[in-house]
Every structure is written in structure tokens, then in C-alpha cells.
Amino acid sequence: MRADEETEIVVPAGGPVRQWLRVASDGGPVDLGAVDPRSTPGLPAAAGDGKERKVWARRQVELIGAGLGRQQEMLFATAAAGAHASTPTRGGAGLGRGRPGRLLLVLQAMDCGGKDGTVKRVAGAMNPLGLHIRSFGPPTRQELRHDFLWRIRRALPPPGYVGVFNRSHYEDVLVARVDALVPERTWRSRYDQINAFERELVDGGVTVVKVMLHISPDEQARRLAQRLTDPTKHWKYQPSDLDSRARWDDYQAAYAEALGRCDTDAAPWFVVPADRKWYRDWAVAHLLREAFEGLDLGYPAAGFDVERELQRLSSGGGDS
Ligand code: AMP
Ligand code: MG
């Protein structure tokens, strides 16, 4: 069968993608140097070789995407039914006694790491109606008057929604550290605050999937050059991108510590090798698929008598 004619989702041998990509941490800094940004952990042999793999992975992302769309609809429907029905909704263990769940994908990466592309390709497979996508730039003056988690709390997805954070509260231990926006004791104290915050989210029914898209400096240079040479990509470029690039090692050290300190069983960190866009999309799609599976979703039971409604419809459309 041709790679683009595959009709089934092929799962990796040797365990789910989350096991392949979970950071190896003991609380200390993660060894990011040990993860090759061009590698393809967990990619099944069915993907074939060479260029074929890209075609295969793109087709798999289509198939996984269709499933993500259905899962998202169930999540949305469960929350909607819970909001206006008195009957308990069918919810799995992951939802904690019928409380509608939420899913939050946190994306972090160096510039050109592929956050926007991942949102487009992977989140794009879901219904915009149930997506809650937020990007975080430098804090506004109003945001600076509050603690760093204030704007994050306000951006959380409502029950039933899939949230995507394009950058996140982790910037407050990354750029804030590298650019010395706050004193060291301030950003150091944030690791514990982040862990407590995420614990609270998880206890409140949010499934948190944290992904660092890991690119190499060479790949970043290629993508920056594309942004500079293609006028339709100038809008993606900021001169400050080169200043951040010059601090590459400092950023990697900041990532290494943030991932190590804030990788918890409640809210684990995944490092996705991201020099190959097709692998990146394939891996993130699987991570979301696996997270949804943990929610054990289904469509909610009707909060009304279906037979009676059908009878009313056939006997005059409810005019009586
Ligand atoms: P982009 O994602 O390319 O639109 O860039 C957003 C910019 O906002 C990046 O340079 C981030 O480092 C910056 N940024 C995001 N969050 C924060 C934060 N909490 N403090 C300072 N800068 C931030
Ligand atoms: Mg940028």
C-alpha cells in the first residue's frame, strides 16, 4: 500500500509516544544535548525510509486529526450537557465524577521552533468552536501589576474546551531569566509556584500536556534566513530574534532547568525533536490522542426523552 493510502493509525511499537518523549529528569536540569533534534523517536517501521516517511507521517496526522476532532466534540458535548441537564453525564475516570474535563496543550520553543505550525497542523484538525488558543508575548503594563500567573489563569480554557498555549508561564523562567527581567531569587521561586499551579489545574480536571519543540541552531538559522528572504514571511521576523539566538546556550540552560524542575507526573514535560516538521506534527498529534484516550470520553446521554421528542416531531412538530 502507498504511504498516502494508509487507512489506519499505526501506533509505535514499544509503547505510546508519551513514553518515548517524556523528559528523563531526576529534578535536576534535563540533558537536552542528548536529544537529537533530527531524530524520530517511536516512528514505526511502517513509515518506510527516506522521503517516504514524510508522506506517511502526513497521512497519519490526517487520520489522527479526524480522531482528535471526534474526541474534542465529545469533550465539548459532555460539558454542554452537564451545563444544562440534570442527568449525570457519562464521563470517564479521567473526568473525575462527571466533572467536564479540559485539555491544555502548552507549547514552548526557541524562535522558529514550530509553535505556530504545530497549532495550524495539529490543532487545526479540531473544530474551532471548541478550541481556546492563546499566545503570550511580553506582559502588558496591566499584566505587570499582577503576579506572573495572573494572565495565565485568565487564559485557561473553559470546561469542555481544548486550550493551546503558544508560549506560557514558562517564559517567566526562560526569557525572564536569560534577560534578567527579574532578580534570580524571583525566577528561582517560580518553579515551585508553577508546580503548585499545575497541580491545582490537574486537580480541577485539566489534563496538561507540556511540549518543548526542540530545534537545532542550524535549523533555526535556516528558518530565520527563509523569513528574511521571503517577503511574505517578514511579519514572522523580529530583529530581537537574533539577540535571543545569540543567547542560545543560556536559553538551553534555562529550558533544561525549567523542564527538570517542572516535570511532574501530574503535568509531565515532553521534548519533541522538531527539526523535521513532519515528525513534530506526528508526535504532537499522538501526544494529544493519547491524552484524550486517558479521558475515556463518550457522547453524553440525552437530557430529555428521545422517544417522546420523536413522537412530538411526527405529530406536528411541537405545535401542541
Ligand atoms: P512570538 O512568540 O514570536 O510572537 O514572540 C513573543 C515574544 O514575547 C517572545 O520574544 C517572548 O520571549 C516574549 N515573551 C513572552 N512571554 C514573556 C514574558 N512573560 N516576559 C517577557 N517576554 C515574554
Ligand atoms: Mg517570533
Tab-separated table of C-alpha atoms and ligand atoms in Angstrom:
chain	number	residue	atom	x	y	z
A	1	MET	CA	0.000	0.000	0.000
A	2	ARG	CA	1.221	3.516	-0.760
A	3	ALA	CA	2.056	5.608	2.297
A	4	ASP	CA	-0.601	8.190	1.437
A	5	GLU	CA	-3.280	5.498	1.117
A	6	GLU	CA	-2.897	4.170	4.646
A	7	THR	CA	-6.280	3.980	6.375
A	8	GLU	CA	-5.301	3.010	9.919
A	9	ILE	CA	-3.496	4.856	12.685
A	10	VAL	CA	-0.274	2.959	13.347
A	11	VAL	CA	0.894	3.184	16.961
A	12	PRO	CA	4.580	2.871	17.826
A	13	ALA	CA	5.936	-0.487	18.849
A	14	GLY	CA	7.455	-0.445	22.300
A	15	GLY	CA	4.960	1.866	23.973
A	16	PRO	CA	2.984	5.064	23.465
A	17	VAL	CA	4.619	8.213	22.116
A	18	ARG	CA	4.366	9.769	25.579
A	19	GLN	CA	6.808	7.177	26.851
A	20	TRP	CA	9.223	7.834	24.008
A	21	LEU	CA	9.222	11.590	24.537
A	22	ARG	CA	8.819	12.153	28.274
A	23	VAL	CA	11.873	14.003	29.567
A	24	ALA	CA	14.301	11.964	31.595
A	25	SER	CA	14.539	14.006	34.767
A	26	ASP	CA	15.600	13.486	38.351
A	27	GLY	CA	14.667	17.014	39.355
A	28	GLY	CA	17.968	18.419	38.103
A	29	PRO	CA	18.483	20.010	34.680
A	30	VAL	CA	17.397	17.841	31.743
A	31	ASP	CA	20.154	16.861	29.312
A	32	LEU	CA	18.779	18.433	26.141
A	33	GLY	CA	22.078	17.806	24.372
A	34	ALA	CA	21.193	14.108	24.499
A	35	VAL	CA	18.112	14.667	22.308
A	36	ASP	CA	18.971	14.928	18.597
A	37	PRO	CA	16.573	17.466	17.023
A	38	ARG	CA	16.637	15.446	13.790
A	39	SER	CA	15.773	12.156	15.461
A	40	THR	CA	12.384	10.452	15.145
A	41	PRO	CA	11.753	8.529	18.397
A	42	GLY	CA	8.991	5.956	18.231
A	43	LEU	CA	8.371	6.331	14.498
A	44	PRO	CA	7.049	2.913	13.399
A	45	ALA	CA	8.868	0.832	10.777
A	46	ALA	CA	5.683	1.123	8.670
A	47	ALA	CA	6.770	4.689	7.900
A	48	GLY	CA	9.360	3.311	5.472
A	49	ASP	CA	12.604	5.120	4.609
A	50	GLY	CA	13.816	8.461	3.407
A	51	LYS	CA	11.315	10.818	1.808
A	52	GLU	CA	8.552	8.228	2.107
A	53	ARG	CA	8.428	8.862	5.847
A	54	LYS	CA	7.229	12.403	5.391
A	55	VAL	CA	4.331	11.340	3.177
A	56	TRP	CA	3.465	8.563	5.587
A	57	ALA	CA	3.582	10.829	8.636
A	58	ARG	CA	1.444	13.500	6.959
A	59	ARG	CA	-1.204	10.888	6.177
A	60	GLN	CA	-1.063	9.613	9.758
A	61	VAL	CA	-1.587	13.156	11.055
A	62	GLU	CA	-4.737	13.384	8.889
A	63	LEU	CA	-6.040	10.146	10.369
A	64	ILE	CA	-5.146	11.098	13.935
A	65	GLY	CA	-6.614	14.560	13.346
A	66	ALA	CA	-10.001	13.102	12.427
A	67	GLY	CA	-9.967	11.197	15.728
A	68	LEU	CA	-8.932	14.305	17.651
A	69	GLY	CA	-11.880	16.130	16.146
A	70	ARG	CA	-14.272	13.453	17.410
A	71	GLN	CA	-12.712	13.384	20.879
A	72	GLN	CA	-12.881	17.144	21.123
A	73	GLU	CA	-16.537	17.076	20.154
A	74	MET	CA	-17.255	14.554	22.920
A	75	LEU	CA	-15.470	16.760	25.430
A	76	PHE	CA	-17.469	19.771	24.298
A	77	ALA	CA	-20.744	17.845	24.268
A	78	THR	CA	-20.116	16.452	27.739
A	79	ALA	CA	-19.539	19.931	29.136
A	80	ALA	CA	-22.555	21.341	27.289
A	81	ALA	CA	-24.806	18.527	28.519
A	82	GLY	CA	-23.532	18.983	32.060
A	83	ALA	CA	-24.279	22.683	31.851
A	84	HIS	CA	-27.960	22.293	31.005
A	85	ALA	CA	-29.036	18.822	32.012
A	86	SER	CA	-29.875	17.480	35.422
A	87	THR	CA	-28.959	13.919	34.458
A	88	PRO	CA	-25.374	12.983	35.175
A	89	THR	CA	-23.248	12.915	32.044
A	90	ARG	CA	-21.235	9.924	31.047
A	91	GLY	CA	-17.695	10.684	31.928
A	92	GLY	CA	-14.682	8.509	32.378
A	93	ALA	CA	-12.357	8.177	35.298
A	94	GLY	CA	-10.234	10.991	33.923
A	95	LEU	CA	-13.097	13.420	34.280
A	96	GLY	CA	-13.477	12.935	37.991
A	97	ARG	CA	-17.116	12.076	38.688
A	98	GLY	CA	-18.745	13.634	35.686
A	99	ARG	CA	-16.978	16.968	36.007
A	100	PRO	CA	-16.353	18.110	32.459
A	101	GLY	CA	-12.712	17.848	31.507
A	102	ARG	CA	-10.398	20.231	29.802
A	103	LEU	CA	-7.242	19.660	27.903
A	104	LEU	CA	-4.394	22.130	27.780
A	105	LEU	CA	-1.512	21.871	25.339
A	106	VAL	CA	1.415	24.069	26.366
A	107	LEU	CA	3.860	24.769	23.538
A	108	GLN	CA	7.310	26.162	24.183
A	109	ALA	CA	10.225	26.536	21.781
A	110	MET	CA	13.015	28.789	20.644
A	111	ASP	CA	12.070	31.195	17.832
A	112	CYS	CA	11.302	29.252	14.623
A	113	GLY	CA	10.777	26.122	16.719
A	114	GLY	CA	7.455	25.482	15.018
A	115	LYS	CA	4.848	26.503	17.584
A	116	ASP	CA	2.645	28.263	15.053
A	117	GLY	CA	3.000	25.438	12.540
A	118	THR	CA	2.010	22.897	15.185
A	119	VAL	CA	-1.088	24.881	16.078
A	120	LYS	CA	-2.024	25.090	12.395
A	121	ARG	CA	-1.393	21.438	11.580
A	122	VAL	CA	-2.454	19.669	14.751
A	123	ALA	CA	-4.949	21.929	16.490
A	124	GLY	CA	-6.237	22.794	13.009
A	125	ALA	CA	-7.685	19.300	12.802
A	126	MET	CA	-10.142	20.156	15.562
A	127	ASN	CA	-13.337	22.223	15.490
A	128	PRO	CA	-12.524	25.920	16.042
A	129	LEU	CA	-15.707	26.134	18.120
A	130	GLY	CA	-14.141	24.101	20.895
A	131	LEU	CA	-10.600	25.479	20.740
A	132	HIS	CA	-9.213	28.118	23.055
A	133	ILE	CA	-5.877	29.280	21.641
A	134	ARG	CA	-3.823	31.909	23.430
A	135	SER	CA	-0.414	33.386	22.631
A	136	PHE	CA	1.748	35.093	25.205
A	137	GLY	CA	4.036	37.980	24.364
A	138	PRO	CA	5.799	40.423	26.665
A	139	PRO	CA	3.457	41.278	29.549
A	140	THR	CA	1.438	44.476	29.222
A	141	ARG	CA	1.645	47.185	31.856
A	142	GLN	CA	-1.575	45.934	33.344
A	143	GLU	CA	-0.269	42.360	33.449
A	144	LEU	CA	2.944	43.527	35.110
A	145	ARG	CA	0.925	44.876	38.010
A	146	HIS	CA	-0.058	41.305	38.889
A	147	ASP	CA	1.899	38.167	39.650
A	148	PHE	CA	3.122	36.197	36.638
A	149	LEU	CA	0.349	33.604	36.806
A	150	TRP	CA	-2.456	36.171	36.702
A	151	ARG	CA	-2.672	36.423	32.935
A	152	ILE	CA	-2.230	32.666	32.637
A	153	ARG	CA	-5.228	31.915	34.867
A	154	ARG	CA	-7.357	34.292	32.825
A	155	ALA	CA	-6.361	32.494	29.638
A	156	LEU	CA	-7.287	28.971	30.758
A	157	PRO	CA	-9.755	27.084	28.580
A	158	PRO	CA	-13.297	26.819	29.942
A	159	PRO	CA	-14.609	23.315	30.745
A	160	GLY	CA	-15.165	21.335	27.557
A	161	TYR	CA	-12.531	23.207	25.585
A	162	VAL	CA	-9.140	22.250	24.296
A	163	GLY	CA	-6.731	25.016	25.189
A	164	VAL	CA	-3.473	25.719	23.419
A	165	PHE	CA	-0.852	27.984	24.943
A	166	ASN	CA	1.552	29.348	22.356
A	167	ARG	CA	4.270	30.212	24.919
A	168	SER	CA	3.138	30.255	28.515
A	169	HIS	CA	4.040	30.870	32.147
A	170	TYR	CA	7.341	29.146	31.340
A	171	GLU	CA	8.527	32.361	29.668
A	172	ASP	CA	8.729	33.686	33.218
A	173	VAL	CA	11.561	31.259	33.965
A	174	LEU	CA	13.066	31.428	30.439
A	175	VAL	CA	13.247	34.913	28.908
A	176	ALA	CA	12.810	36.399	32.381
A	177	ARG	CA	15.946	34.544	33.469
A	178	VAL	CA	18.066	34.995	30.330
A	179	ASP	CA	17.264	38.704	30.011
A	180	ALA	CA	17.413	39.205	33.798
A	181	LEU	CA	13.948	40.794	33.797
A	182	VAL	CA	13.629	39.893	37.480
A	183	PRO	CA	16.215	39.022	40.145
A	184	GLU	CA	17.405	35.425	40.311
A	185	ARG	CA	15.624	34.717	43.588
A	186	THR	CA	12.368	35.751	41.924
A	187	TRP	CA	12.578	33.447	38.922
A	188	ARG	CA	14.002	30.642	41.083
A	189	SER	CA	10.971	30.799	43.359
A	190	ARG	CA	8.719	30.362	40.342
A	191	TYR	CA	9.464	26.676	39.741
A	192	ASP	CA	7.622	25.745	42.932
A	193	GLN	CA	4.841	28.191	42.151
A	194	ILE	CA	4.430	26.666	38.701
A	195	ASN	CA	4.302	23.147	40.124
A	196	ALA	CA	1.671	24.161	42.671
A	197	PHE	CA	-0.355	25.949	39.981
A	198	GLU	CA	-0.258	22.982	37.619
A	199	ARG	CA	-1.166	20.615	40.441
A	200	GLU	CA	-4.211	22.778	41.072
A	201	LEU	CA	-5.139	22.639	37.390
A	202	VAL	CA	-4.876	18.883	37.264
A	203	ASP	CA	-6.914	18.519	40.456
A	204	GLY	CA	-9.523	20.727	38.806
A	205	GLY	CA	-9.905	18.349	35.860
A	206	VAL	CA	-7.419	19.838	33.394
A	207	THR	CA	-5.226	17.402	31.502
A	208	VAL	CA	-1.974	19.250	30.914
A	209	VAL	CA	0.334	18.285	28.039
A	210	LYS	CA	3.558	20.307	28.001
A	211	VAL	CA	5.654	20.134	24.866
A	212	MET	CA	9.020	21.653	24.111
A	213	LEU	CA	9.696	21.688	20.378
A	214	HIS	CA	13.430	21.058	20.237
A	215	ILE	CA	15.246	22.513	17.219
A	216	SER	CA	18.945	22.813	16.447
A	217	PRO	CA	20.735	26.156	15.972
A	218	ASP	CA	21.391	25.194	12.335
A	219	GLU	CA	17.726	24.607	11.657
A	220	GLN	CA	16.862	27.887	13.344
A	221	ALA	CA	19.373	29.664	11.082
A	222	ARG	CA	17.746	28.098	8.001
A	223	ARG	CA	14.273	29.150	9.096
A	224	LEU	CA	15.374	32.668	10.042
A	225	ALA	CA	17.012	33.006	6.619
A	226	GLN	CA	13.735	31.944	4.989
A	227	ARG	CA	11.874	34.549	6.996
A	228	LEU	CA	14.322	37.215	5.872
A	229	THR	CA	14.462	36.291	2.194
A	230	ASP	CA	10.732	35.738	1.654
A	231	PRO	CA	8.771	38.998	1.917
A	232	THR	CA	5.620	37.045	2.783
A	233	LYS	CA	7.435	35.844	5.916
A	234	HIS	CA	8.832	39.155	7.103
A	235	TRP	CA	5.918	39.509	9.506
A	236	LYS	CA	7.201	36.466	11.390
A	237	TYR	CA	10.607	38.035	11.956
A	238	GLN	CA	11.721	40.421	14.665
A	239	PRO	CA	15.243	41.833	14.876
A	240	SER	CA	15.272	40.744	18.523
A	241	ASP	CA	15.143	37.131	17.297
A	242	LEU	CA	18.869	37.430	16.568
A	243	ASP	CA	19.552	38.720	20.065
A	244	SER	CA	17.802	35.669	21.507
A	245	ARG	CA	19.718	33.452	19.109
A	246	ALA	CA	22.982	34.904	20.402
A	247	ARG	CA	21.962	33.668	23.871
A	248	TRP	CA	21.269	30.141	22.625
A	249	ASP	CA	23.264	28.353	25.329
A	250	ASP	CA	21.709	30.448	28.085
A	251	TYR	CA	18.251	29.582	26.771
A	252	GLN	CA	19.090	25.887	26.585
A	253	ALA	CA	20.287	26.030	30.196
A	254	ALA	CA	17.094	27.807	31.225
A	255	TYR	CA	14.982	25.194	29.392
A	256	ALA	CA	16.999	22.362	30.905
A	257	GLU	CA	16.323	23.574	34.414
A	258	ALA	CA	12.669	24.505	33.834
A	259	LEU	CA	11.913	21.100	32.319
A	260	GLY	CA	13.776	19.287	35.067
A	261	ARG	CA	12.174	21.215	37.917
A	262	CYS	CA	8.654	21.242	36.485
A	263	ASP	CA	8.341	17.742	35.055
A	264	THR	CA	5.821	16.091	37.362
A	265	ASP	CA	3.656	13.003	36.986
A	266	ALA	CA	0.621	15.278	37.187
A	267	ALA	CA	1.903	17.586	34.437
A	268	PRO	CA	4.776	15.940	32.570
A	269	TRP	CA	7.107	17.562	30.057
A	270	PHE	CA	7.717	16.118	26.625
A	271	VAL	CA	10.624	17.047	24.361
A	272	VAL	CA	9.716	16.670	20.687
A	273	PRO	CA	12.625	16.663	18.214
A	274	ALA	CA	11.436	19.346	15.813
A	275	ASP	CA	13.928	19.878	13.004
A	276	ARG	CA	11.689	17.687	10.835
A	277	LYS	CA	8.264	19.280	10.739
A	278	TRP	CA	6.503	16.069	9.719
A	279	TYR	CA	7.891	14.230	12.742
A	280	ARG	CA	6.999	17.130	15.046
A	281	ASP	CA	3.375	17.137	13.881
A	282	TRP	CA	3.133	13.358	14.043
A	283	ALA	CA	4.495	13.295	17.599
A	284	VAL	CA	2.308	16.107	18.947
A	285	ALA	CA	-0.769	14.607	17.287
A	286	HIS	CA	-0.079	11.321	19.079
A	287	LEU	CA	0.545	13.049	22.416
A	288	LEU	CA	-2.877	14.671	22.135
A	289	ARG	CA	-4.506	11.441	21.005
A	290	GLU	CA	-3.039	9.643	24.000
A	291	ALA	CA	-4.138	12.408	26.376
A	292	PHE	CA	-7.701	12.179	25.075
A	293	GLU	CA	-7.645	8.414	25.488
A	294	GLY	CA	-6.857	8.916	29.158
A	295	LEU	CA	-10.081	10.924	29.474
A	296	ASP	CA	-12.160	7.947	28.337
A	297	LEU	CA	-14.769	10.188	26.730
A	298	GLY	CA	-18.102	9.321	25.220
A	299	TYR	CA	-21.113	11.204	23.949
A	300	PRO	CA	-23.411	12.289	26.798
A	301	ALA	CA	-26.799	10.677	27.236
A	302	ALA	CA	-29.674	12.919	26.127
A	303	GLY	CA	-31.111	15.020	28.926
A	304	PHE	CA	-34.618	14.522	27.500
A	305	ASP	CA	-36.896	11.648	26.456
A	306	VAL	CA	-35.785	10.921	22.882
A	307	GLU	CA	-38.821	8.746	22.042
A	308	ARG	CA	-41.211	11.381	23.267
A	309	GLU	CA	-39.481	14.085	21.247
A	310	LEU	CA	-39.627	11.925	18.112
A	311	GLN	CA	-43.377	11.430	18.662
A	312	ARG	CA	-43.921	15.140	19.139
A	313	LEU	CA	-41.998	15.860	15.950
A	314	SER	CA	-44.018	13.400	13.852
A	315	SER	CA	-47.331	14.592	15.301
A	316	GLY	CA	-46.983	18.162	14.188
A	317	GLY	CA	-43.562	19.445	15.113
A	318	GLY	CA	-44.209	20.520	18.676
A	319	ASP	CA	-47.048	22.946	17.970
A	320	SER	CA	-49.307	21.258	20.536
B	1	AMP	P1	6.393	35.460	19.337
B	1	AMP	O1	6.001	34.192	20.014
B	1	AMP	O2	7.364	35.286	18.230
B	1	AMP	O3	5.207	36.285	18.950
B	1	AMP	O4	7.211	36.334	20.408
B	1	AMP	C1	6.684	36.646	21.634
B	1	AMP	C2	7.773	37.294	22.461
B	1	AMP	O5	7.233	37.567	23.719
B	1	AMP	C3	8.992	36.424	22.674
B	1	AMP	O6	10.148	37.143	22.406
B	1	AMP	C4	8.896	36.061	24.143
B	1	AMP	O7	10.153	35.877	24.741
B	1	AMP	C5	8.175	37.252	24.700
B	1	AMP	N1	7.520	36.923	25.958
B	1	AMP	C6	6.536	36.019	26.160
B	1	AMP	N2	6.226	35.928	27.464
B	1	AMP	C7	7.027	36.795	28.111
B	1	AMP	C8	7.203	37.143	29.476
B	1	AMP	N3	6.467	36.586	30.441
B	1	AMP	N4	8.125	38.072	29.779
B	1	AMP	C9	8.850	38.636	28.790
B	1	AMP	N5	8.749	38.357	27.498
B	1	AMP	C10	7.852	37.434	27.144
B	2	MG	MG	8.812	35.206	16.936
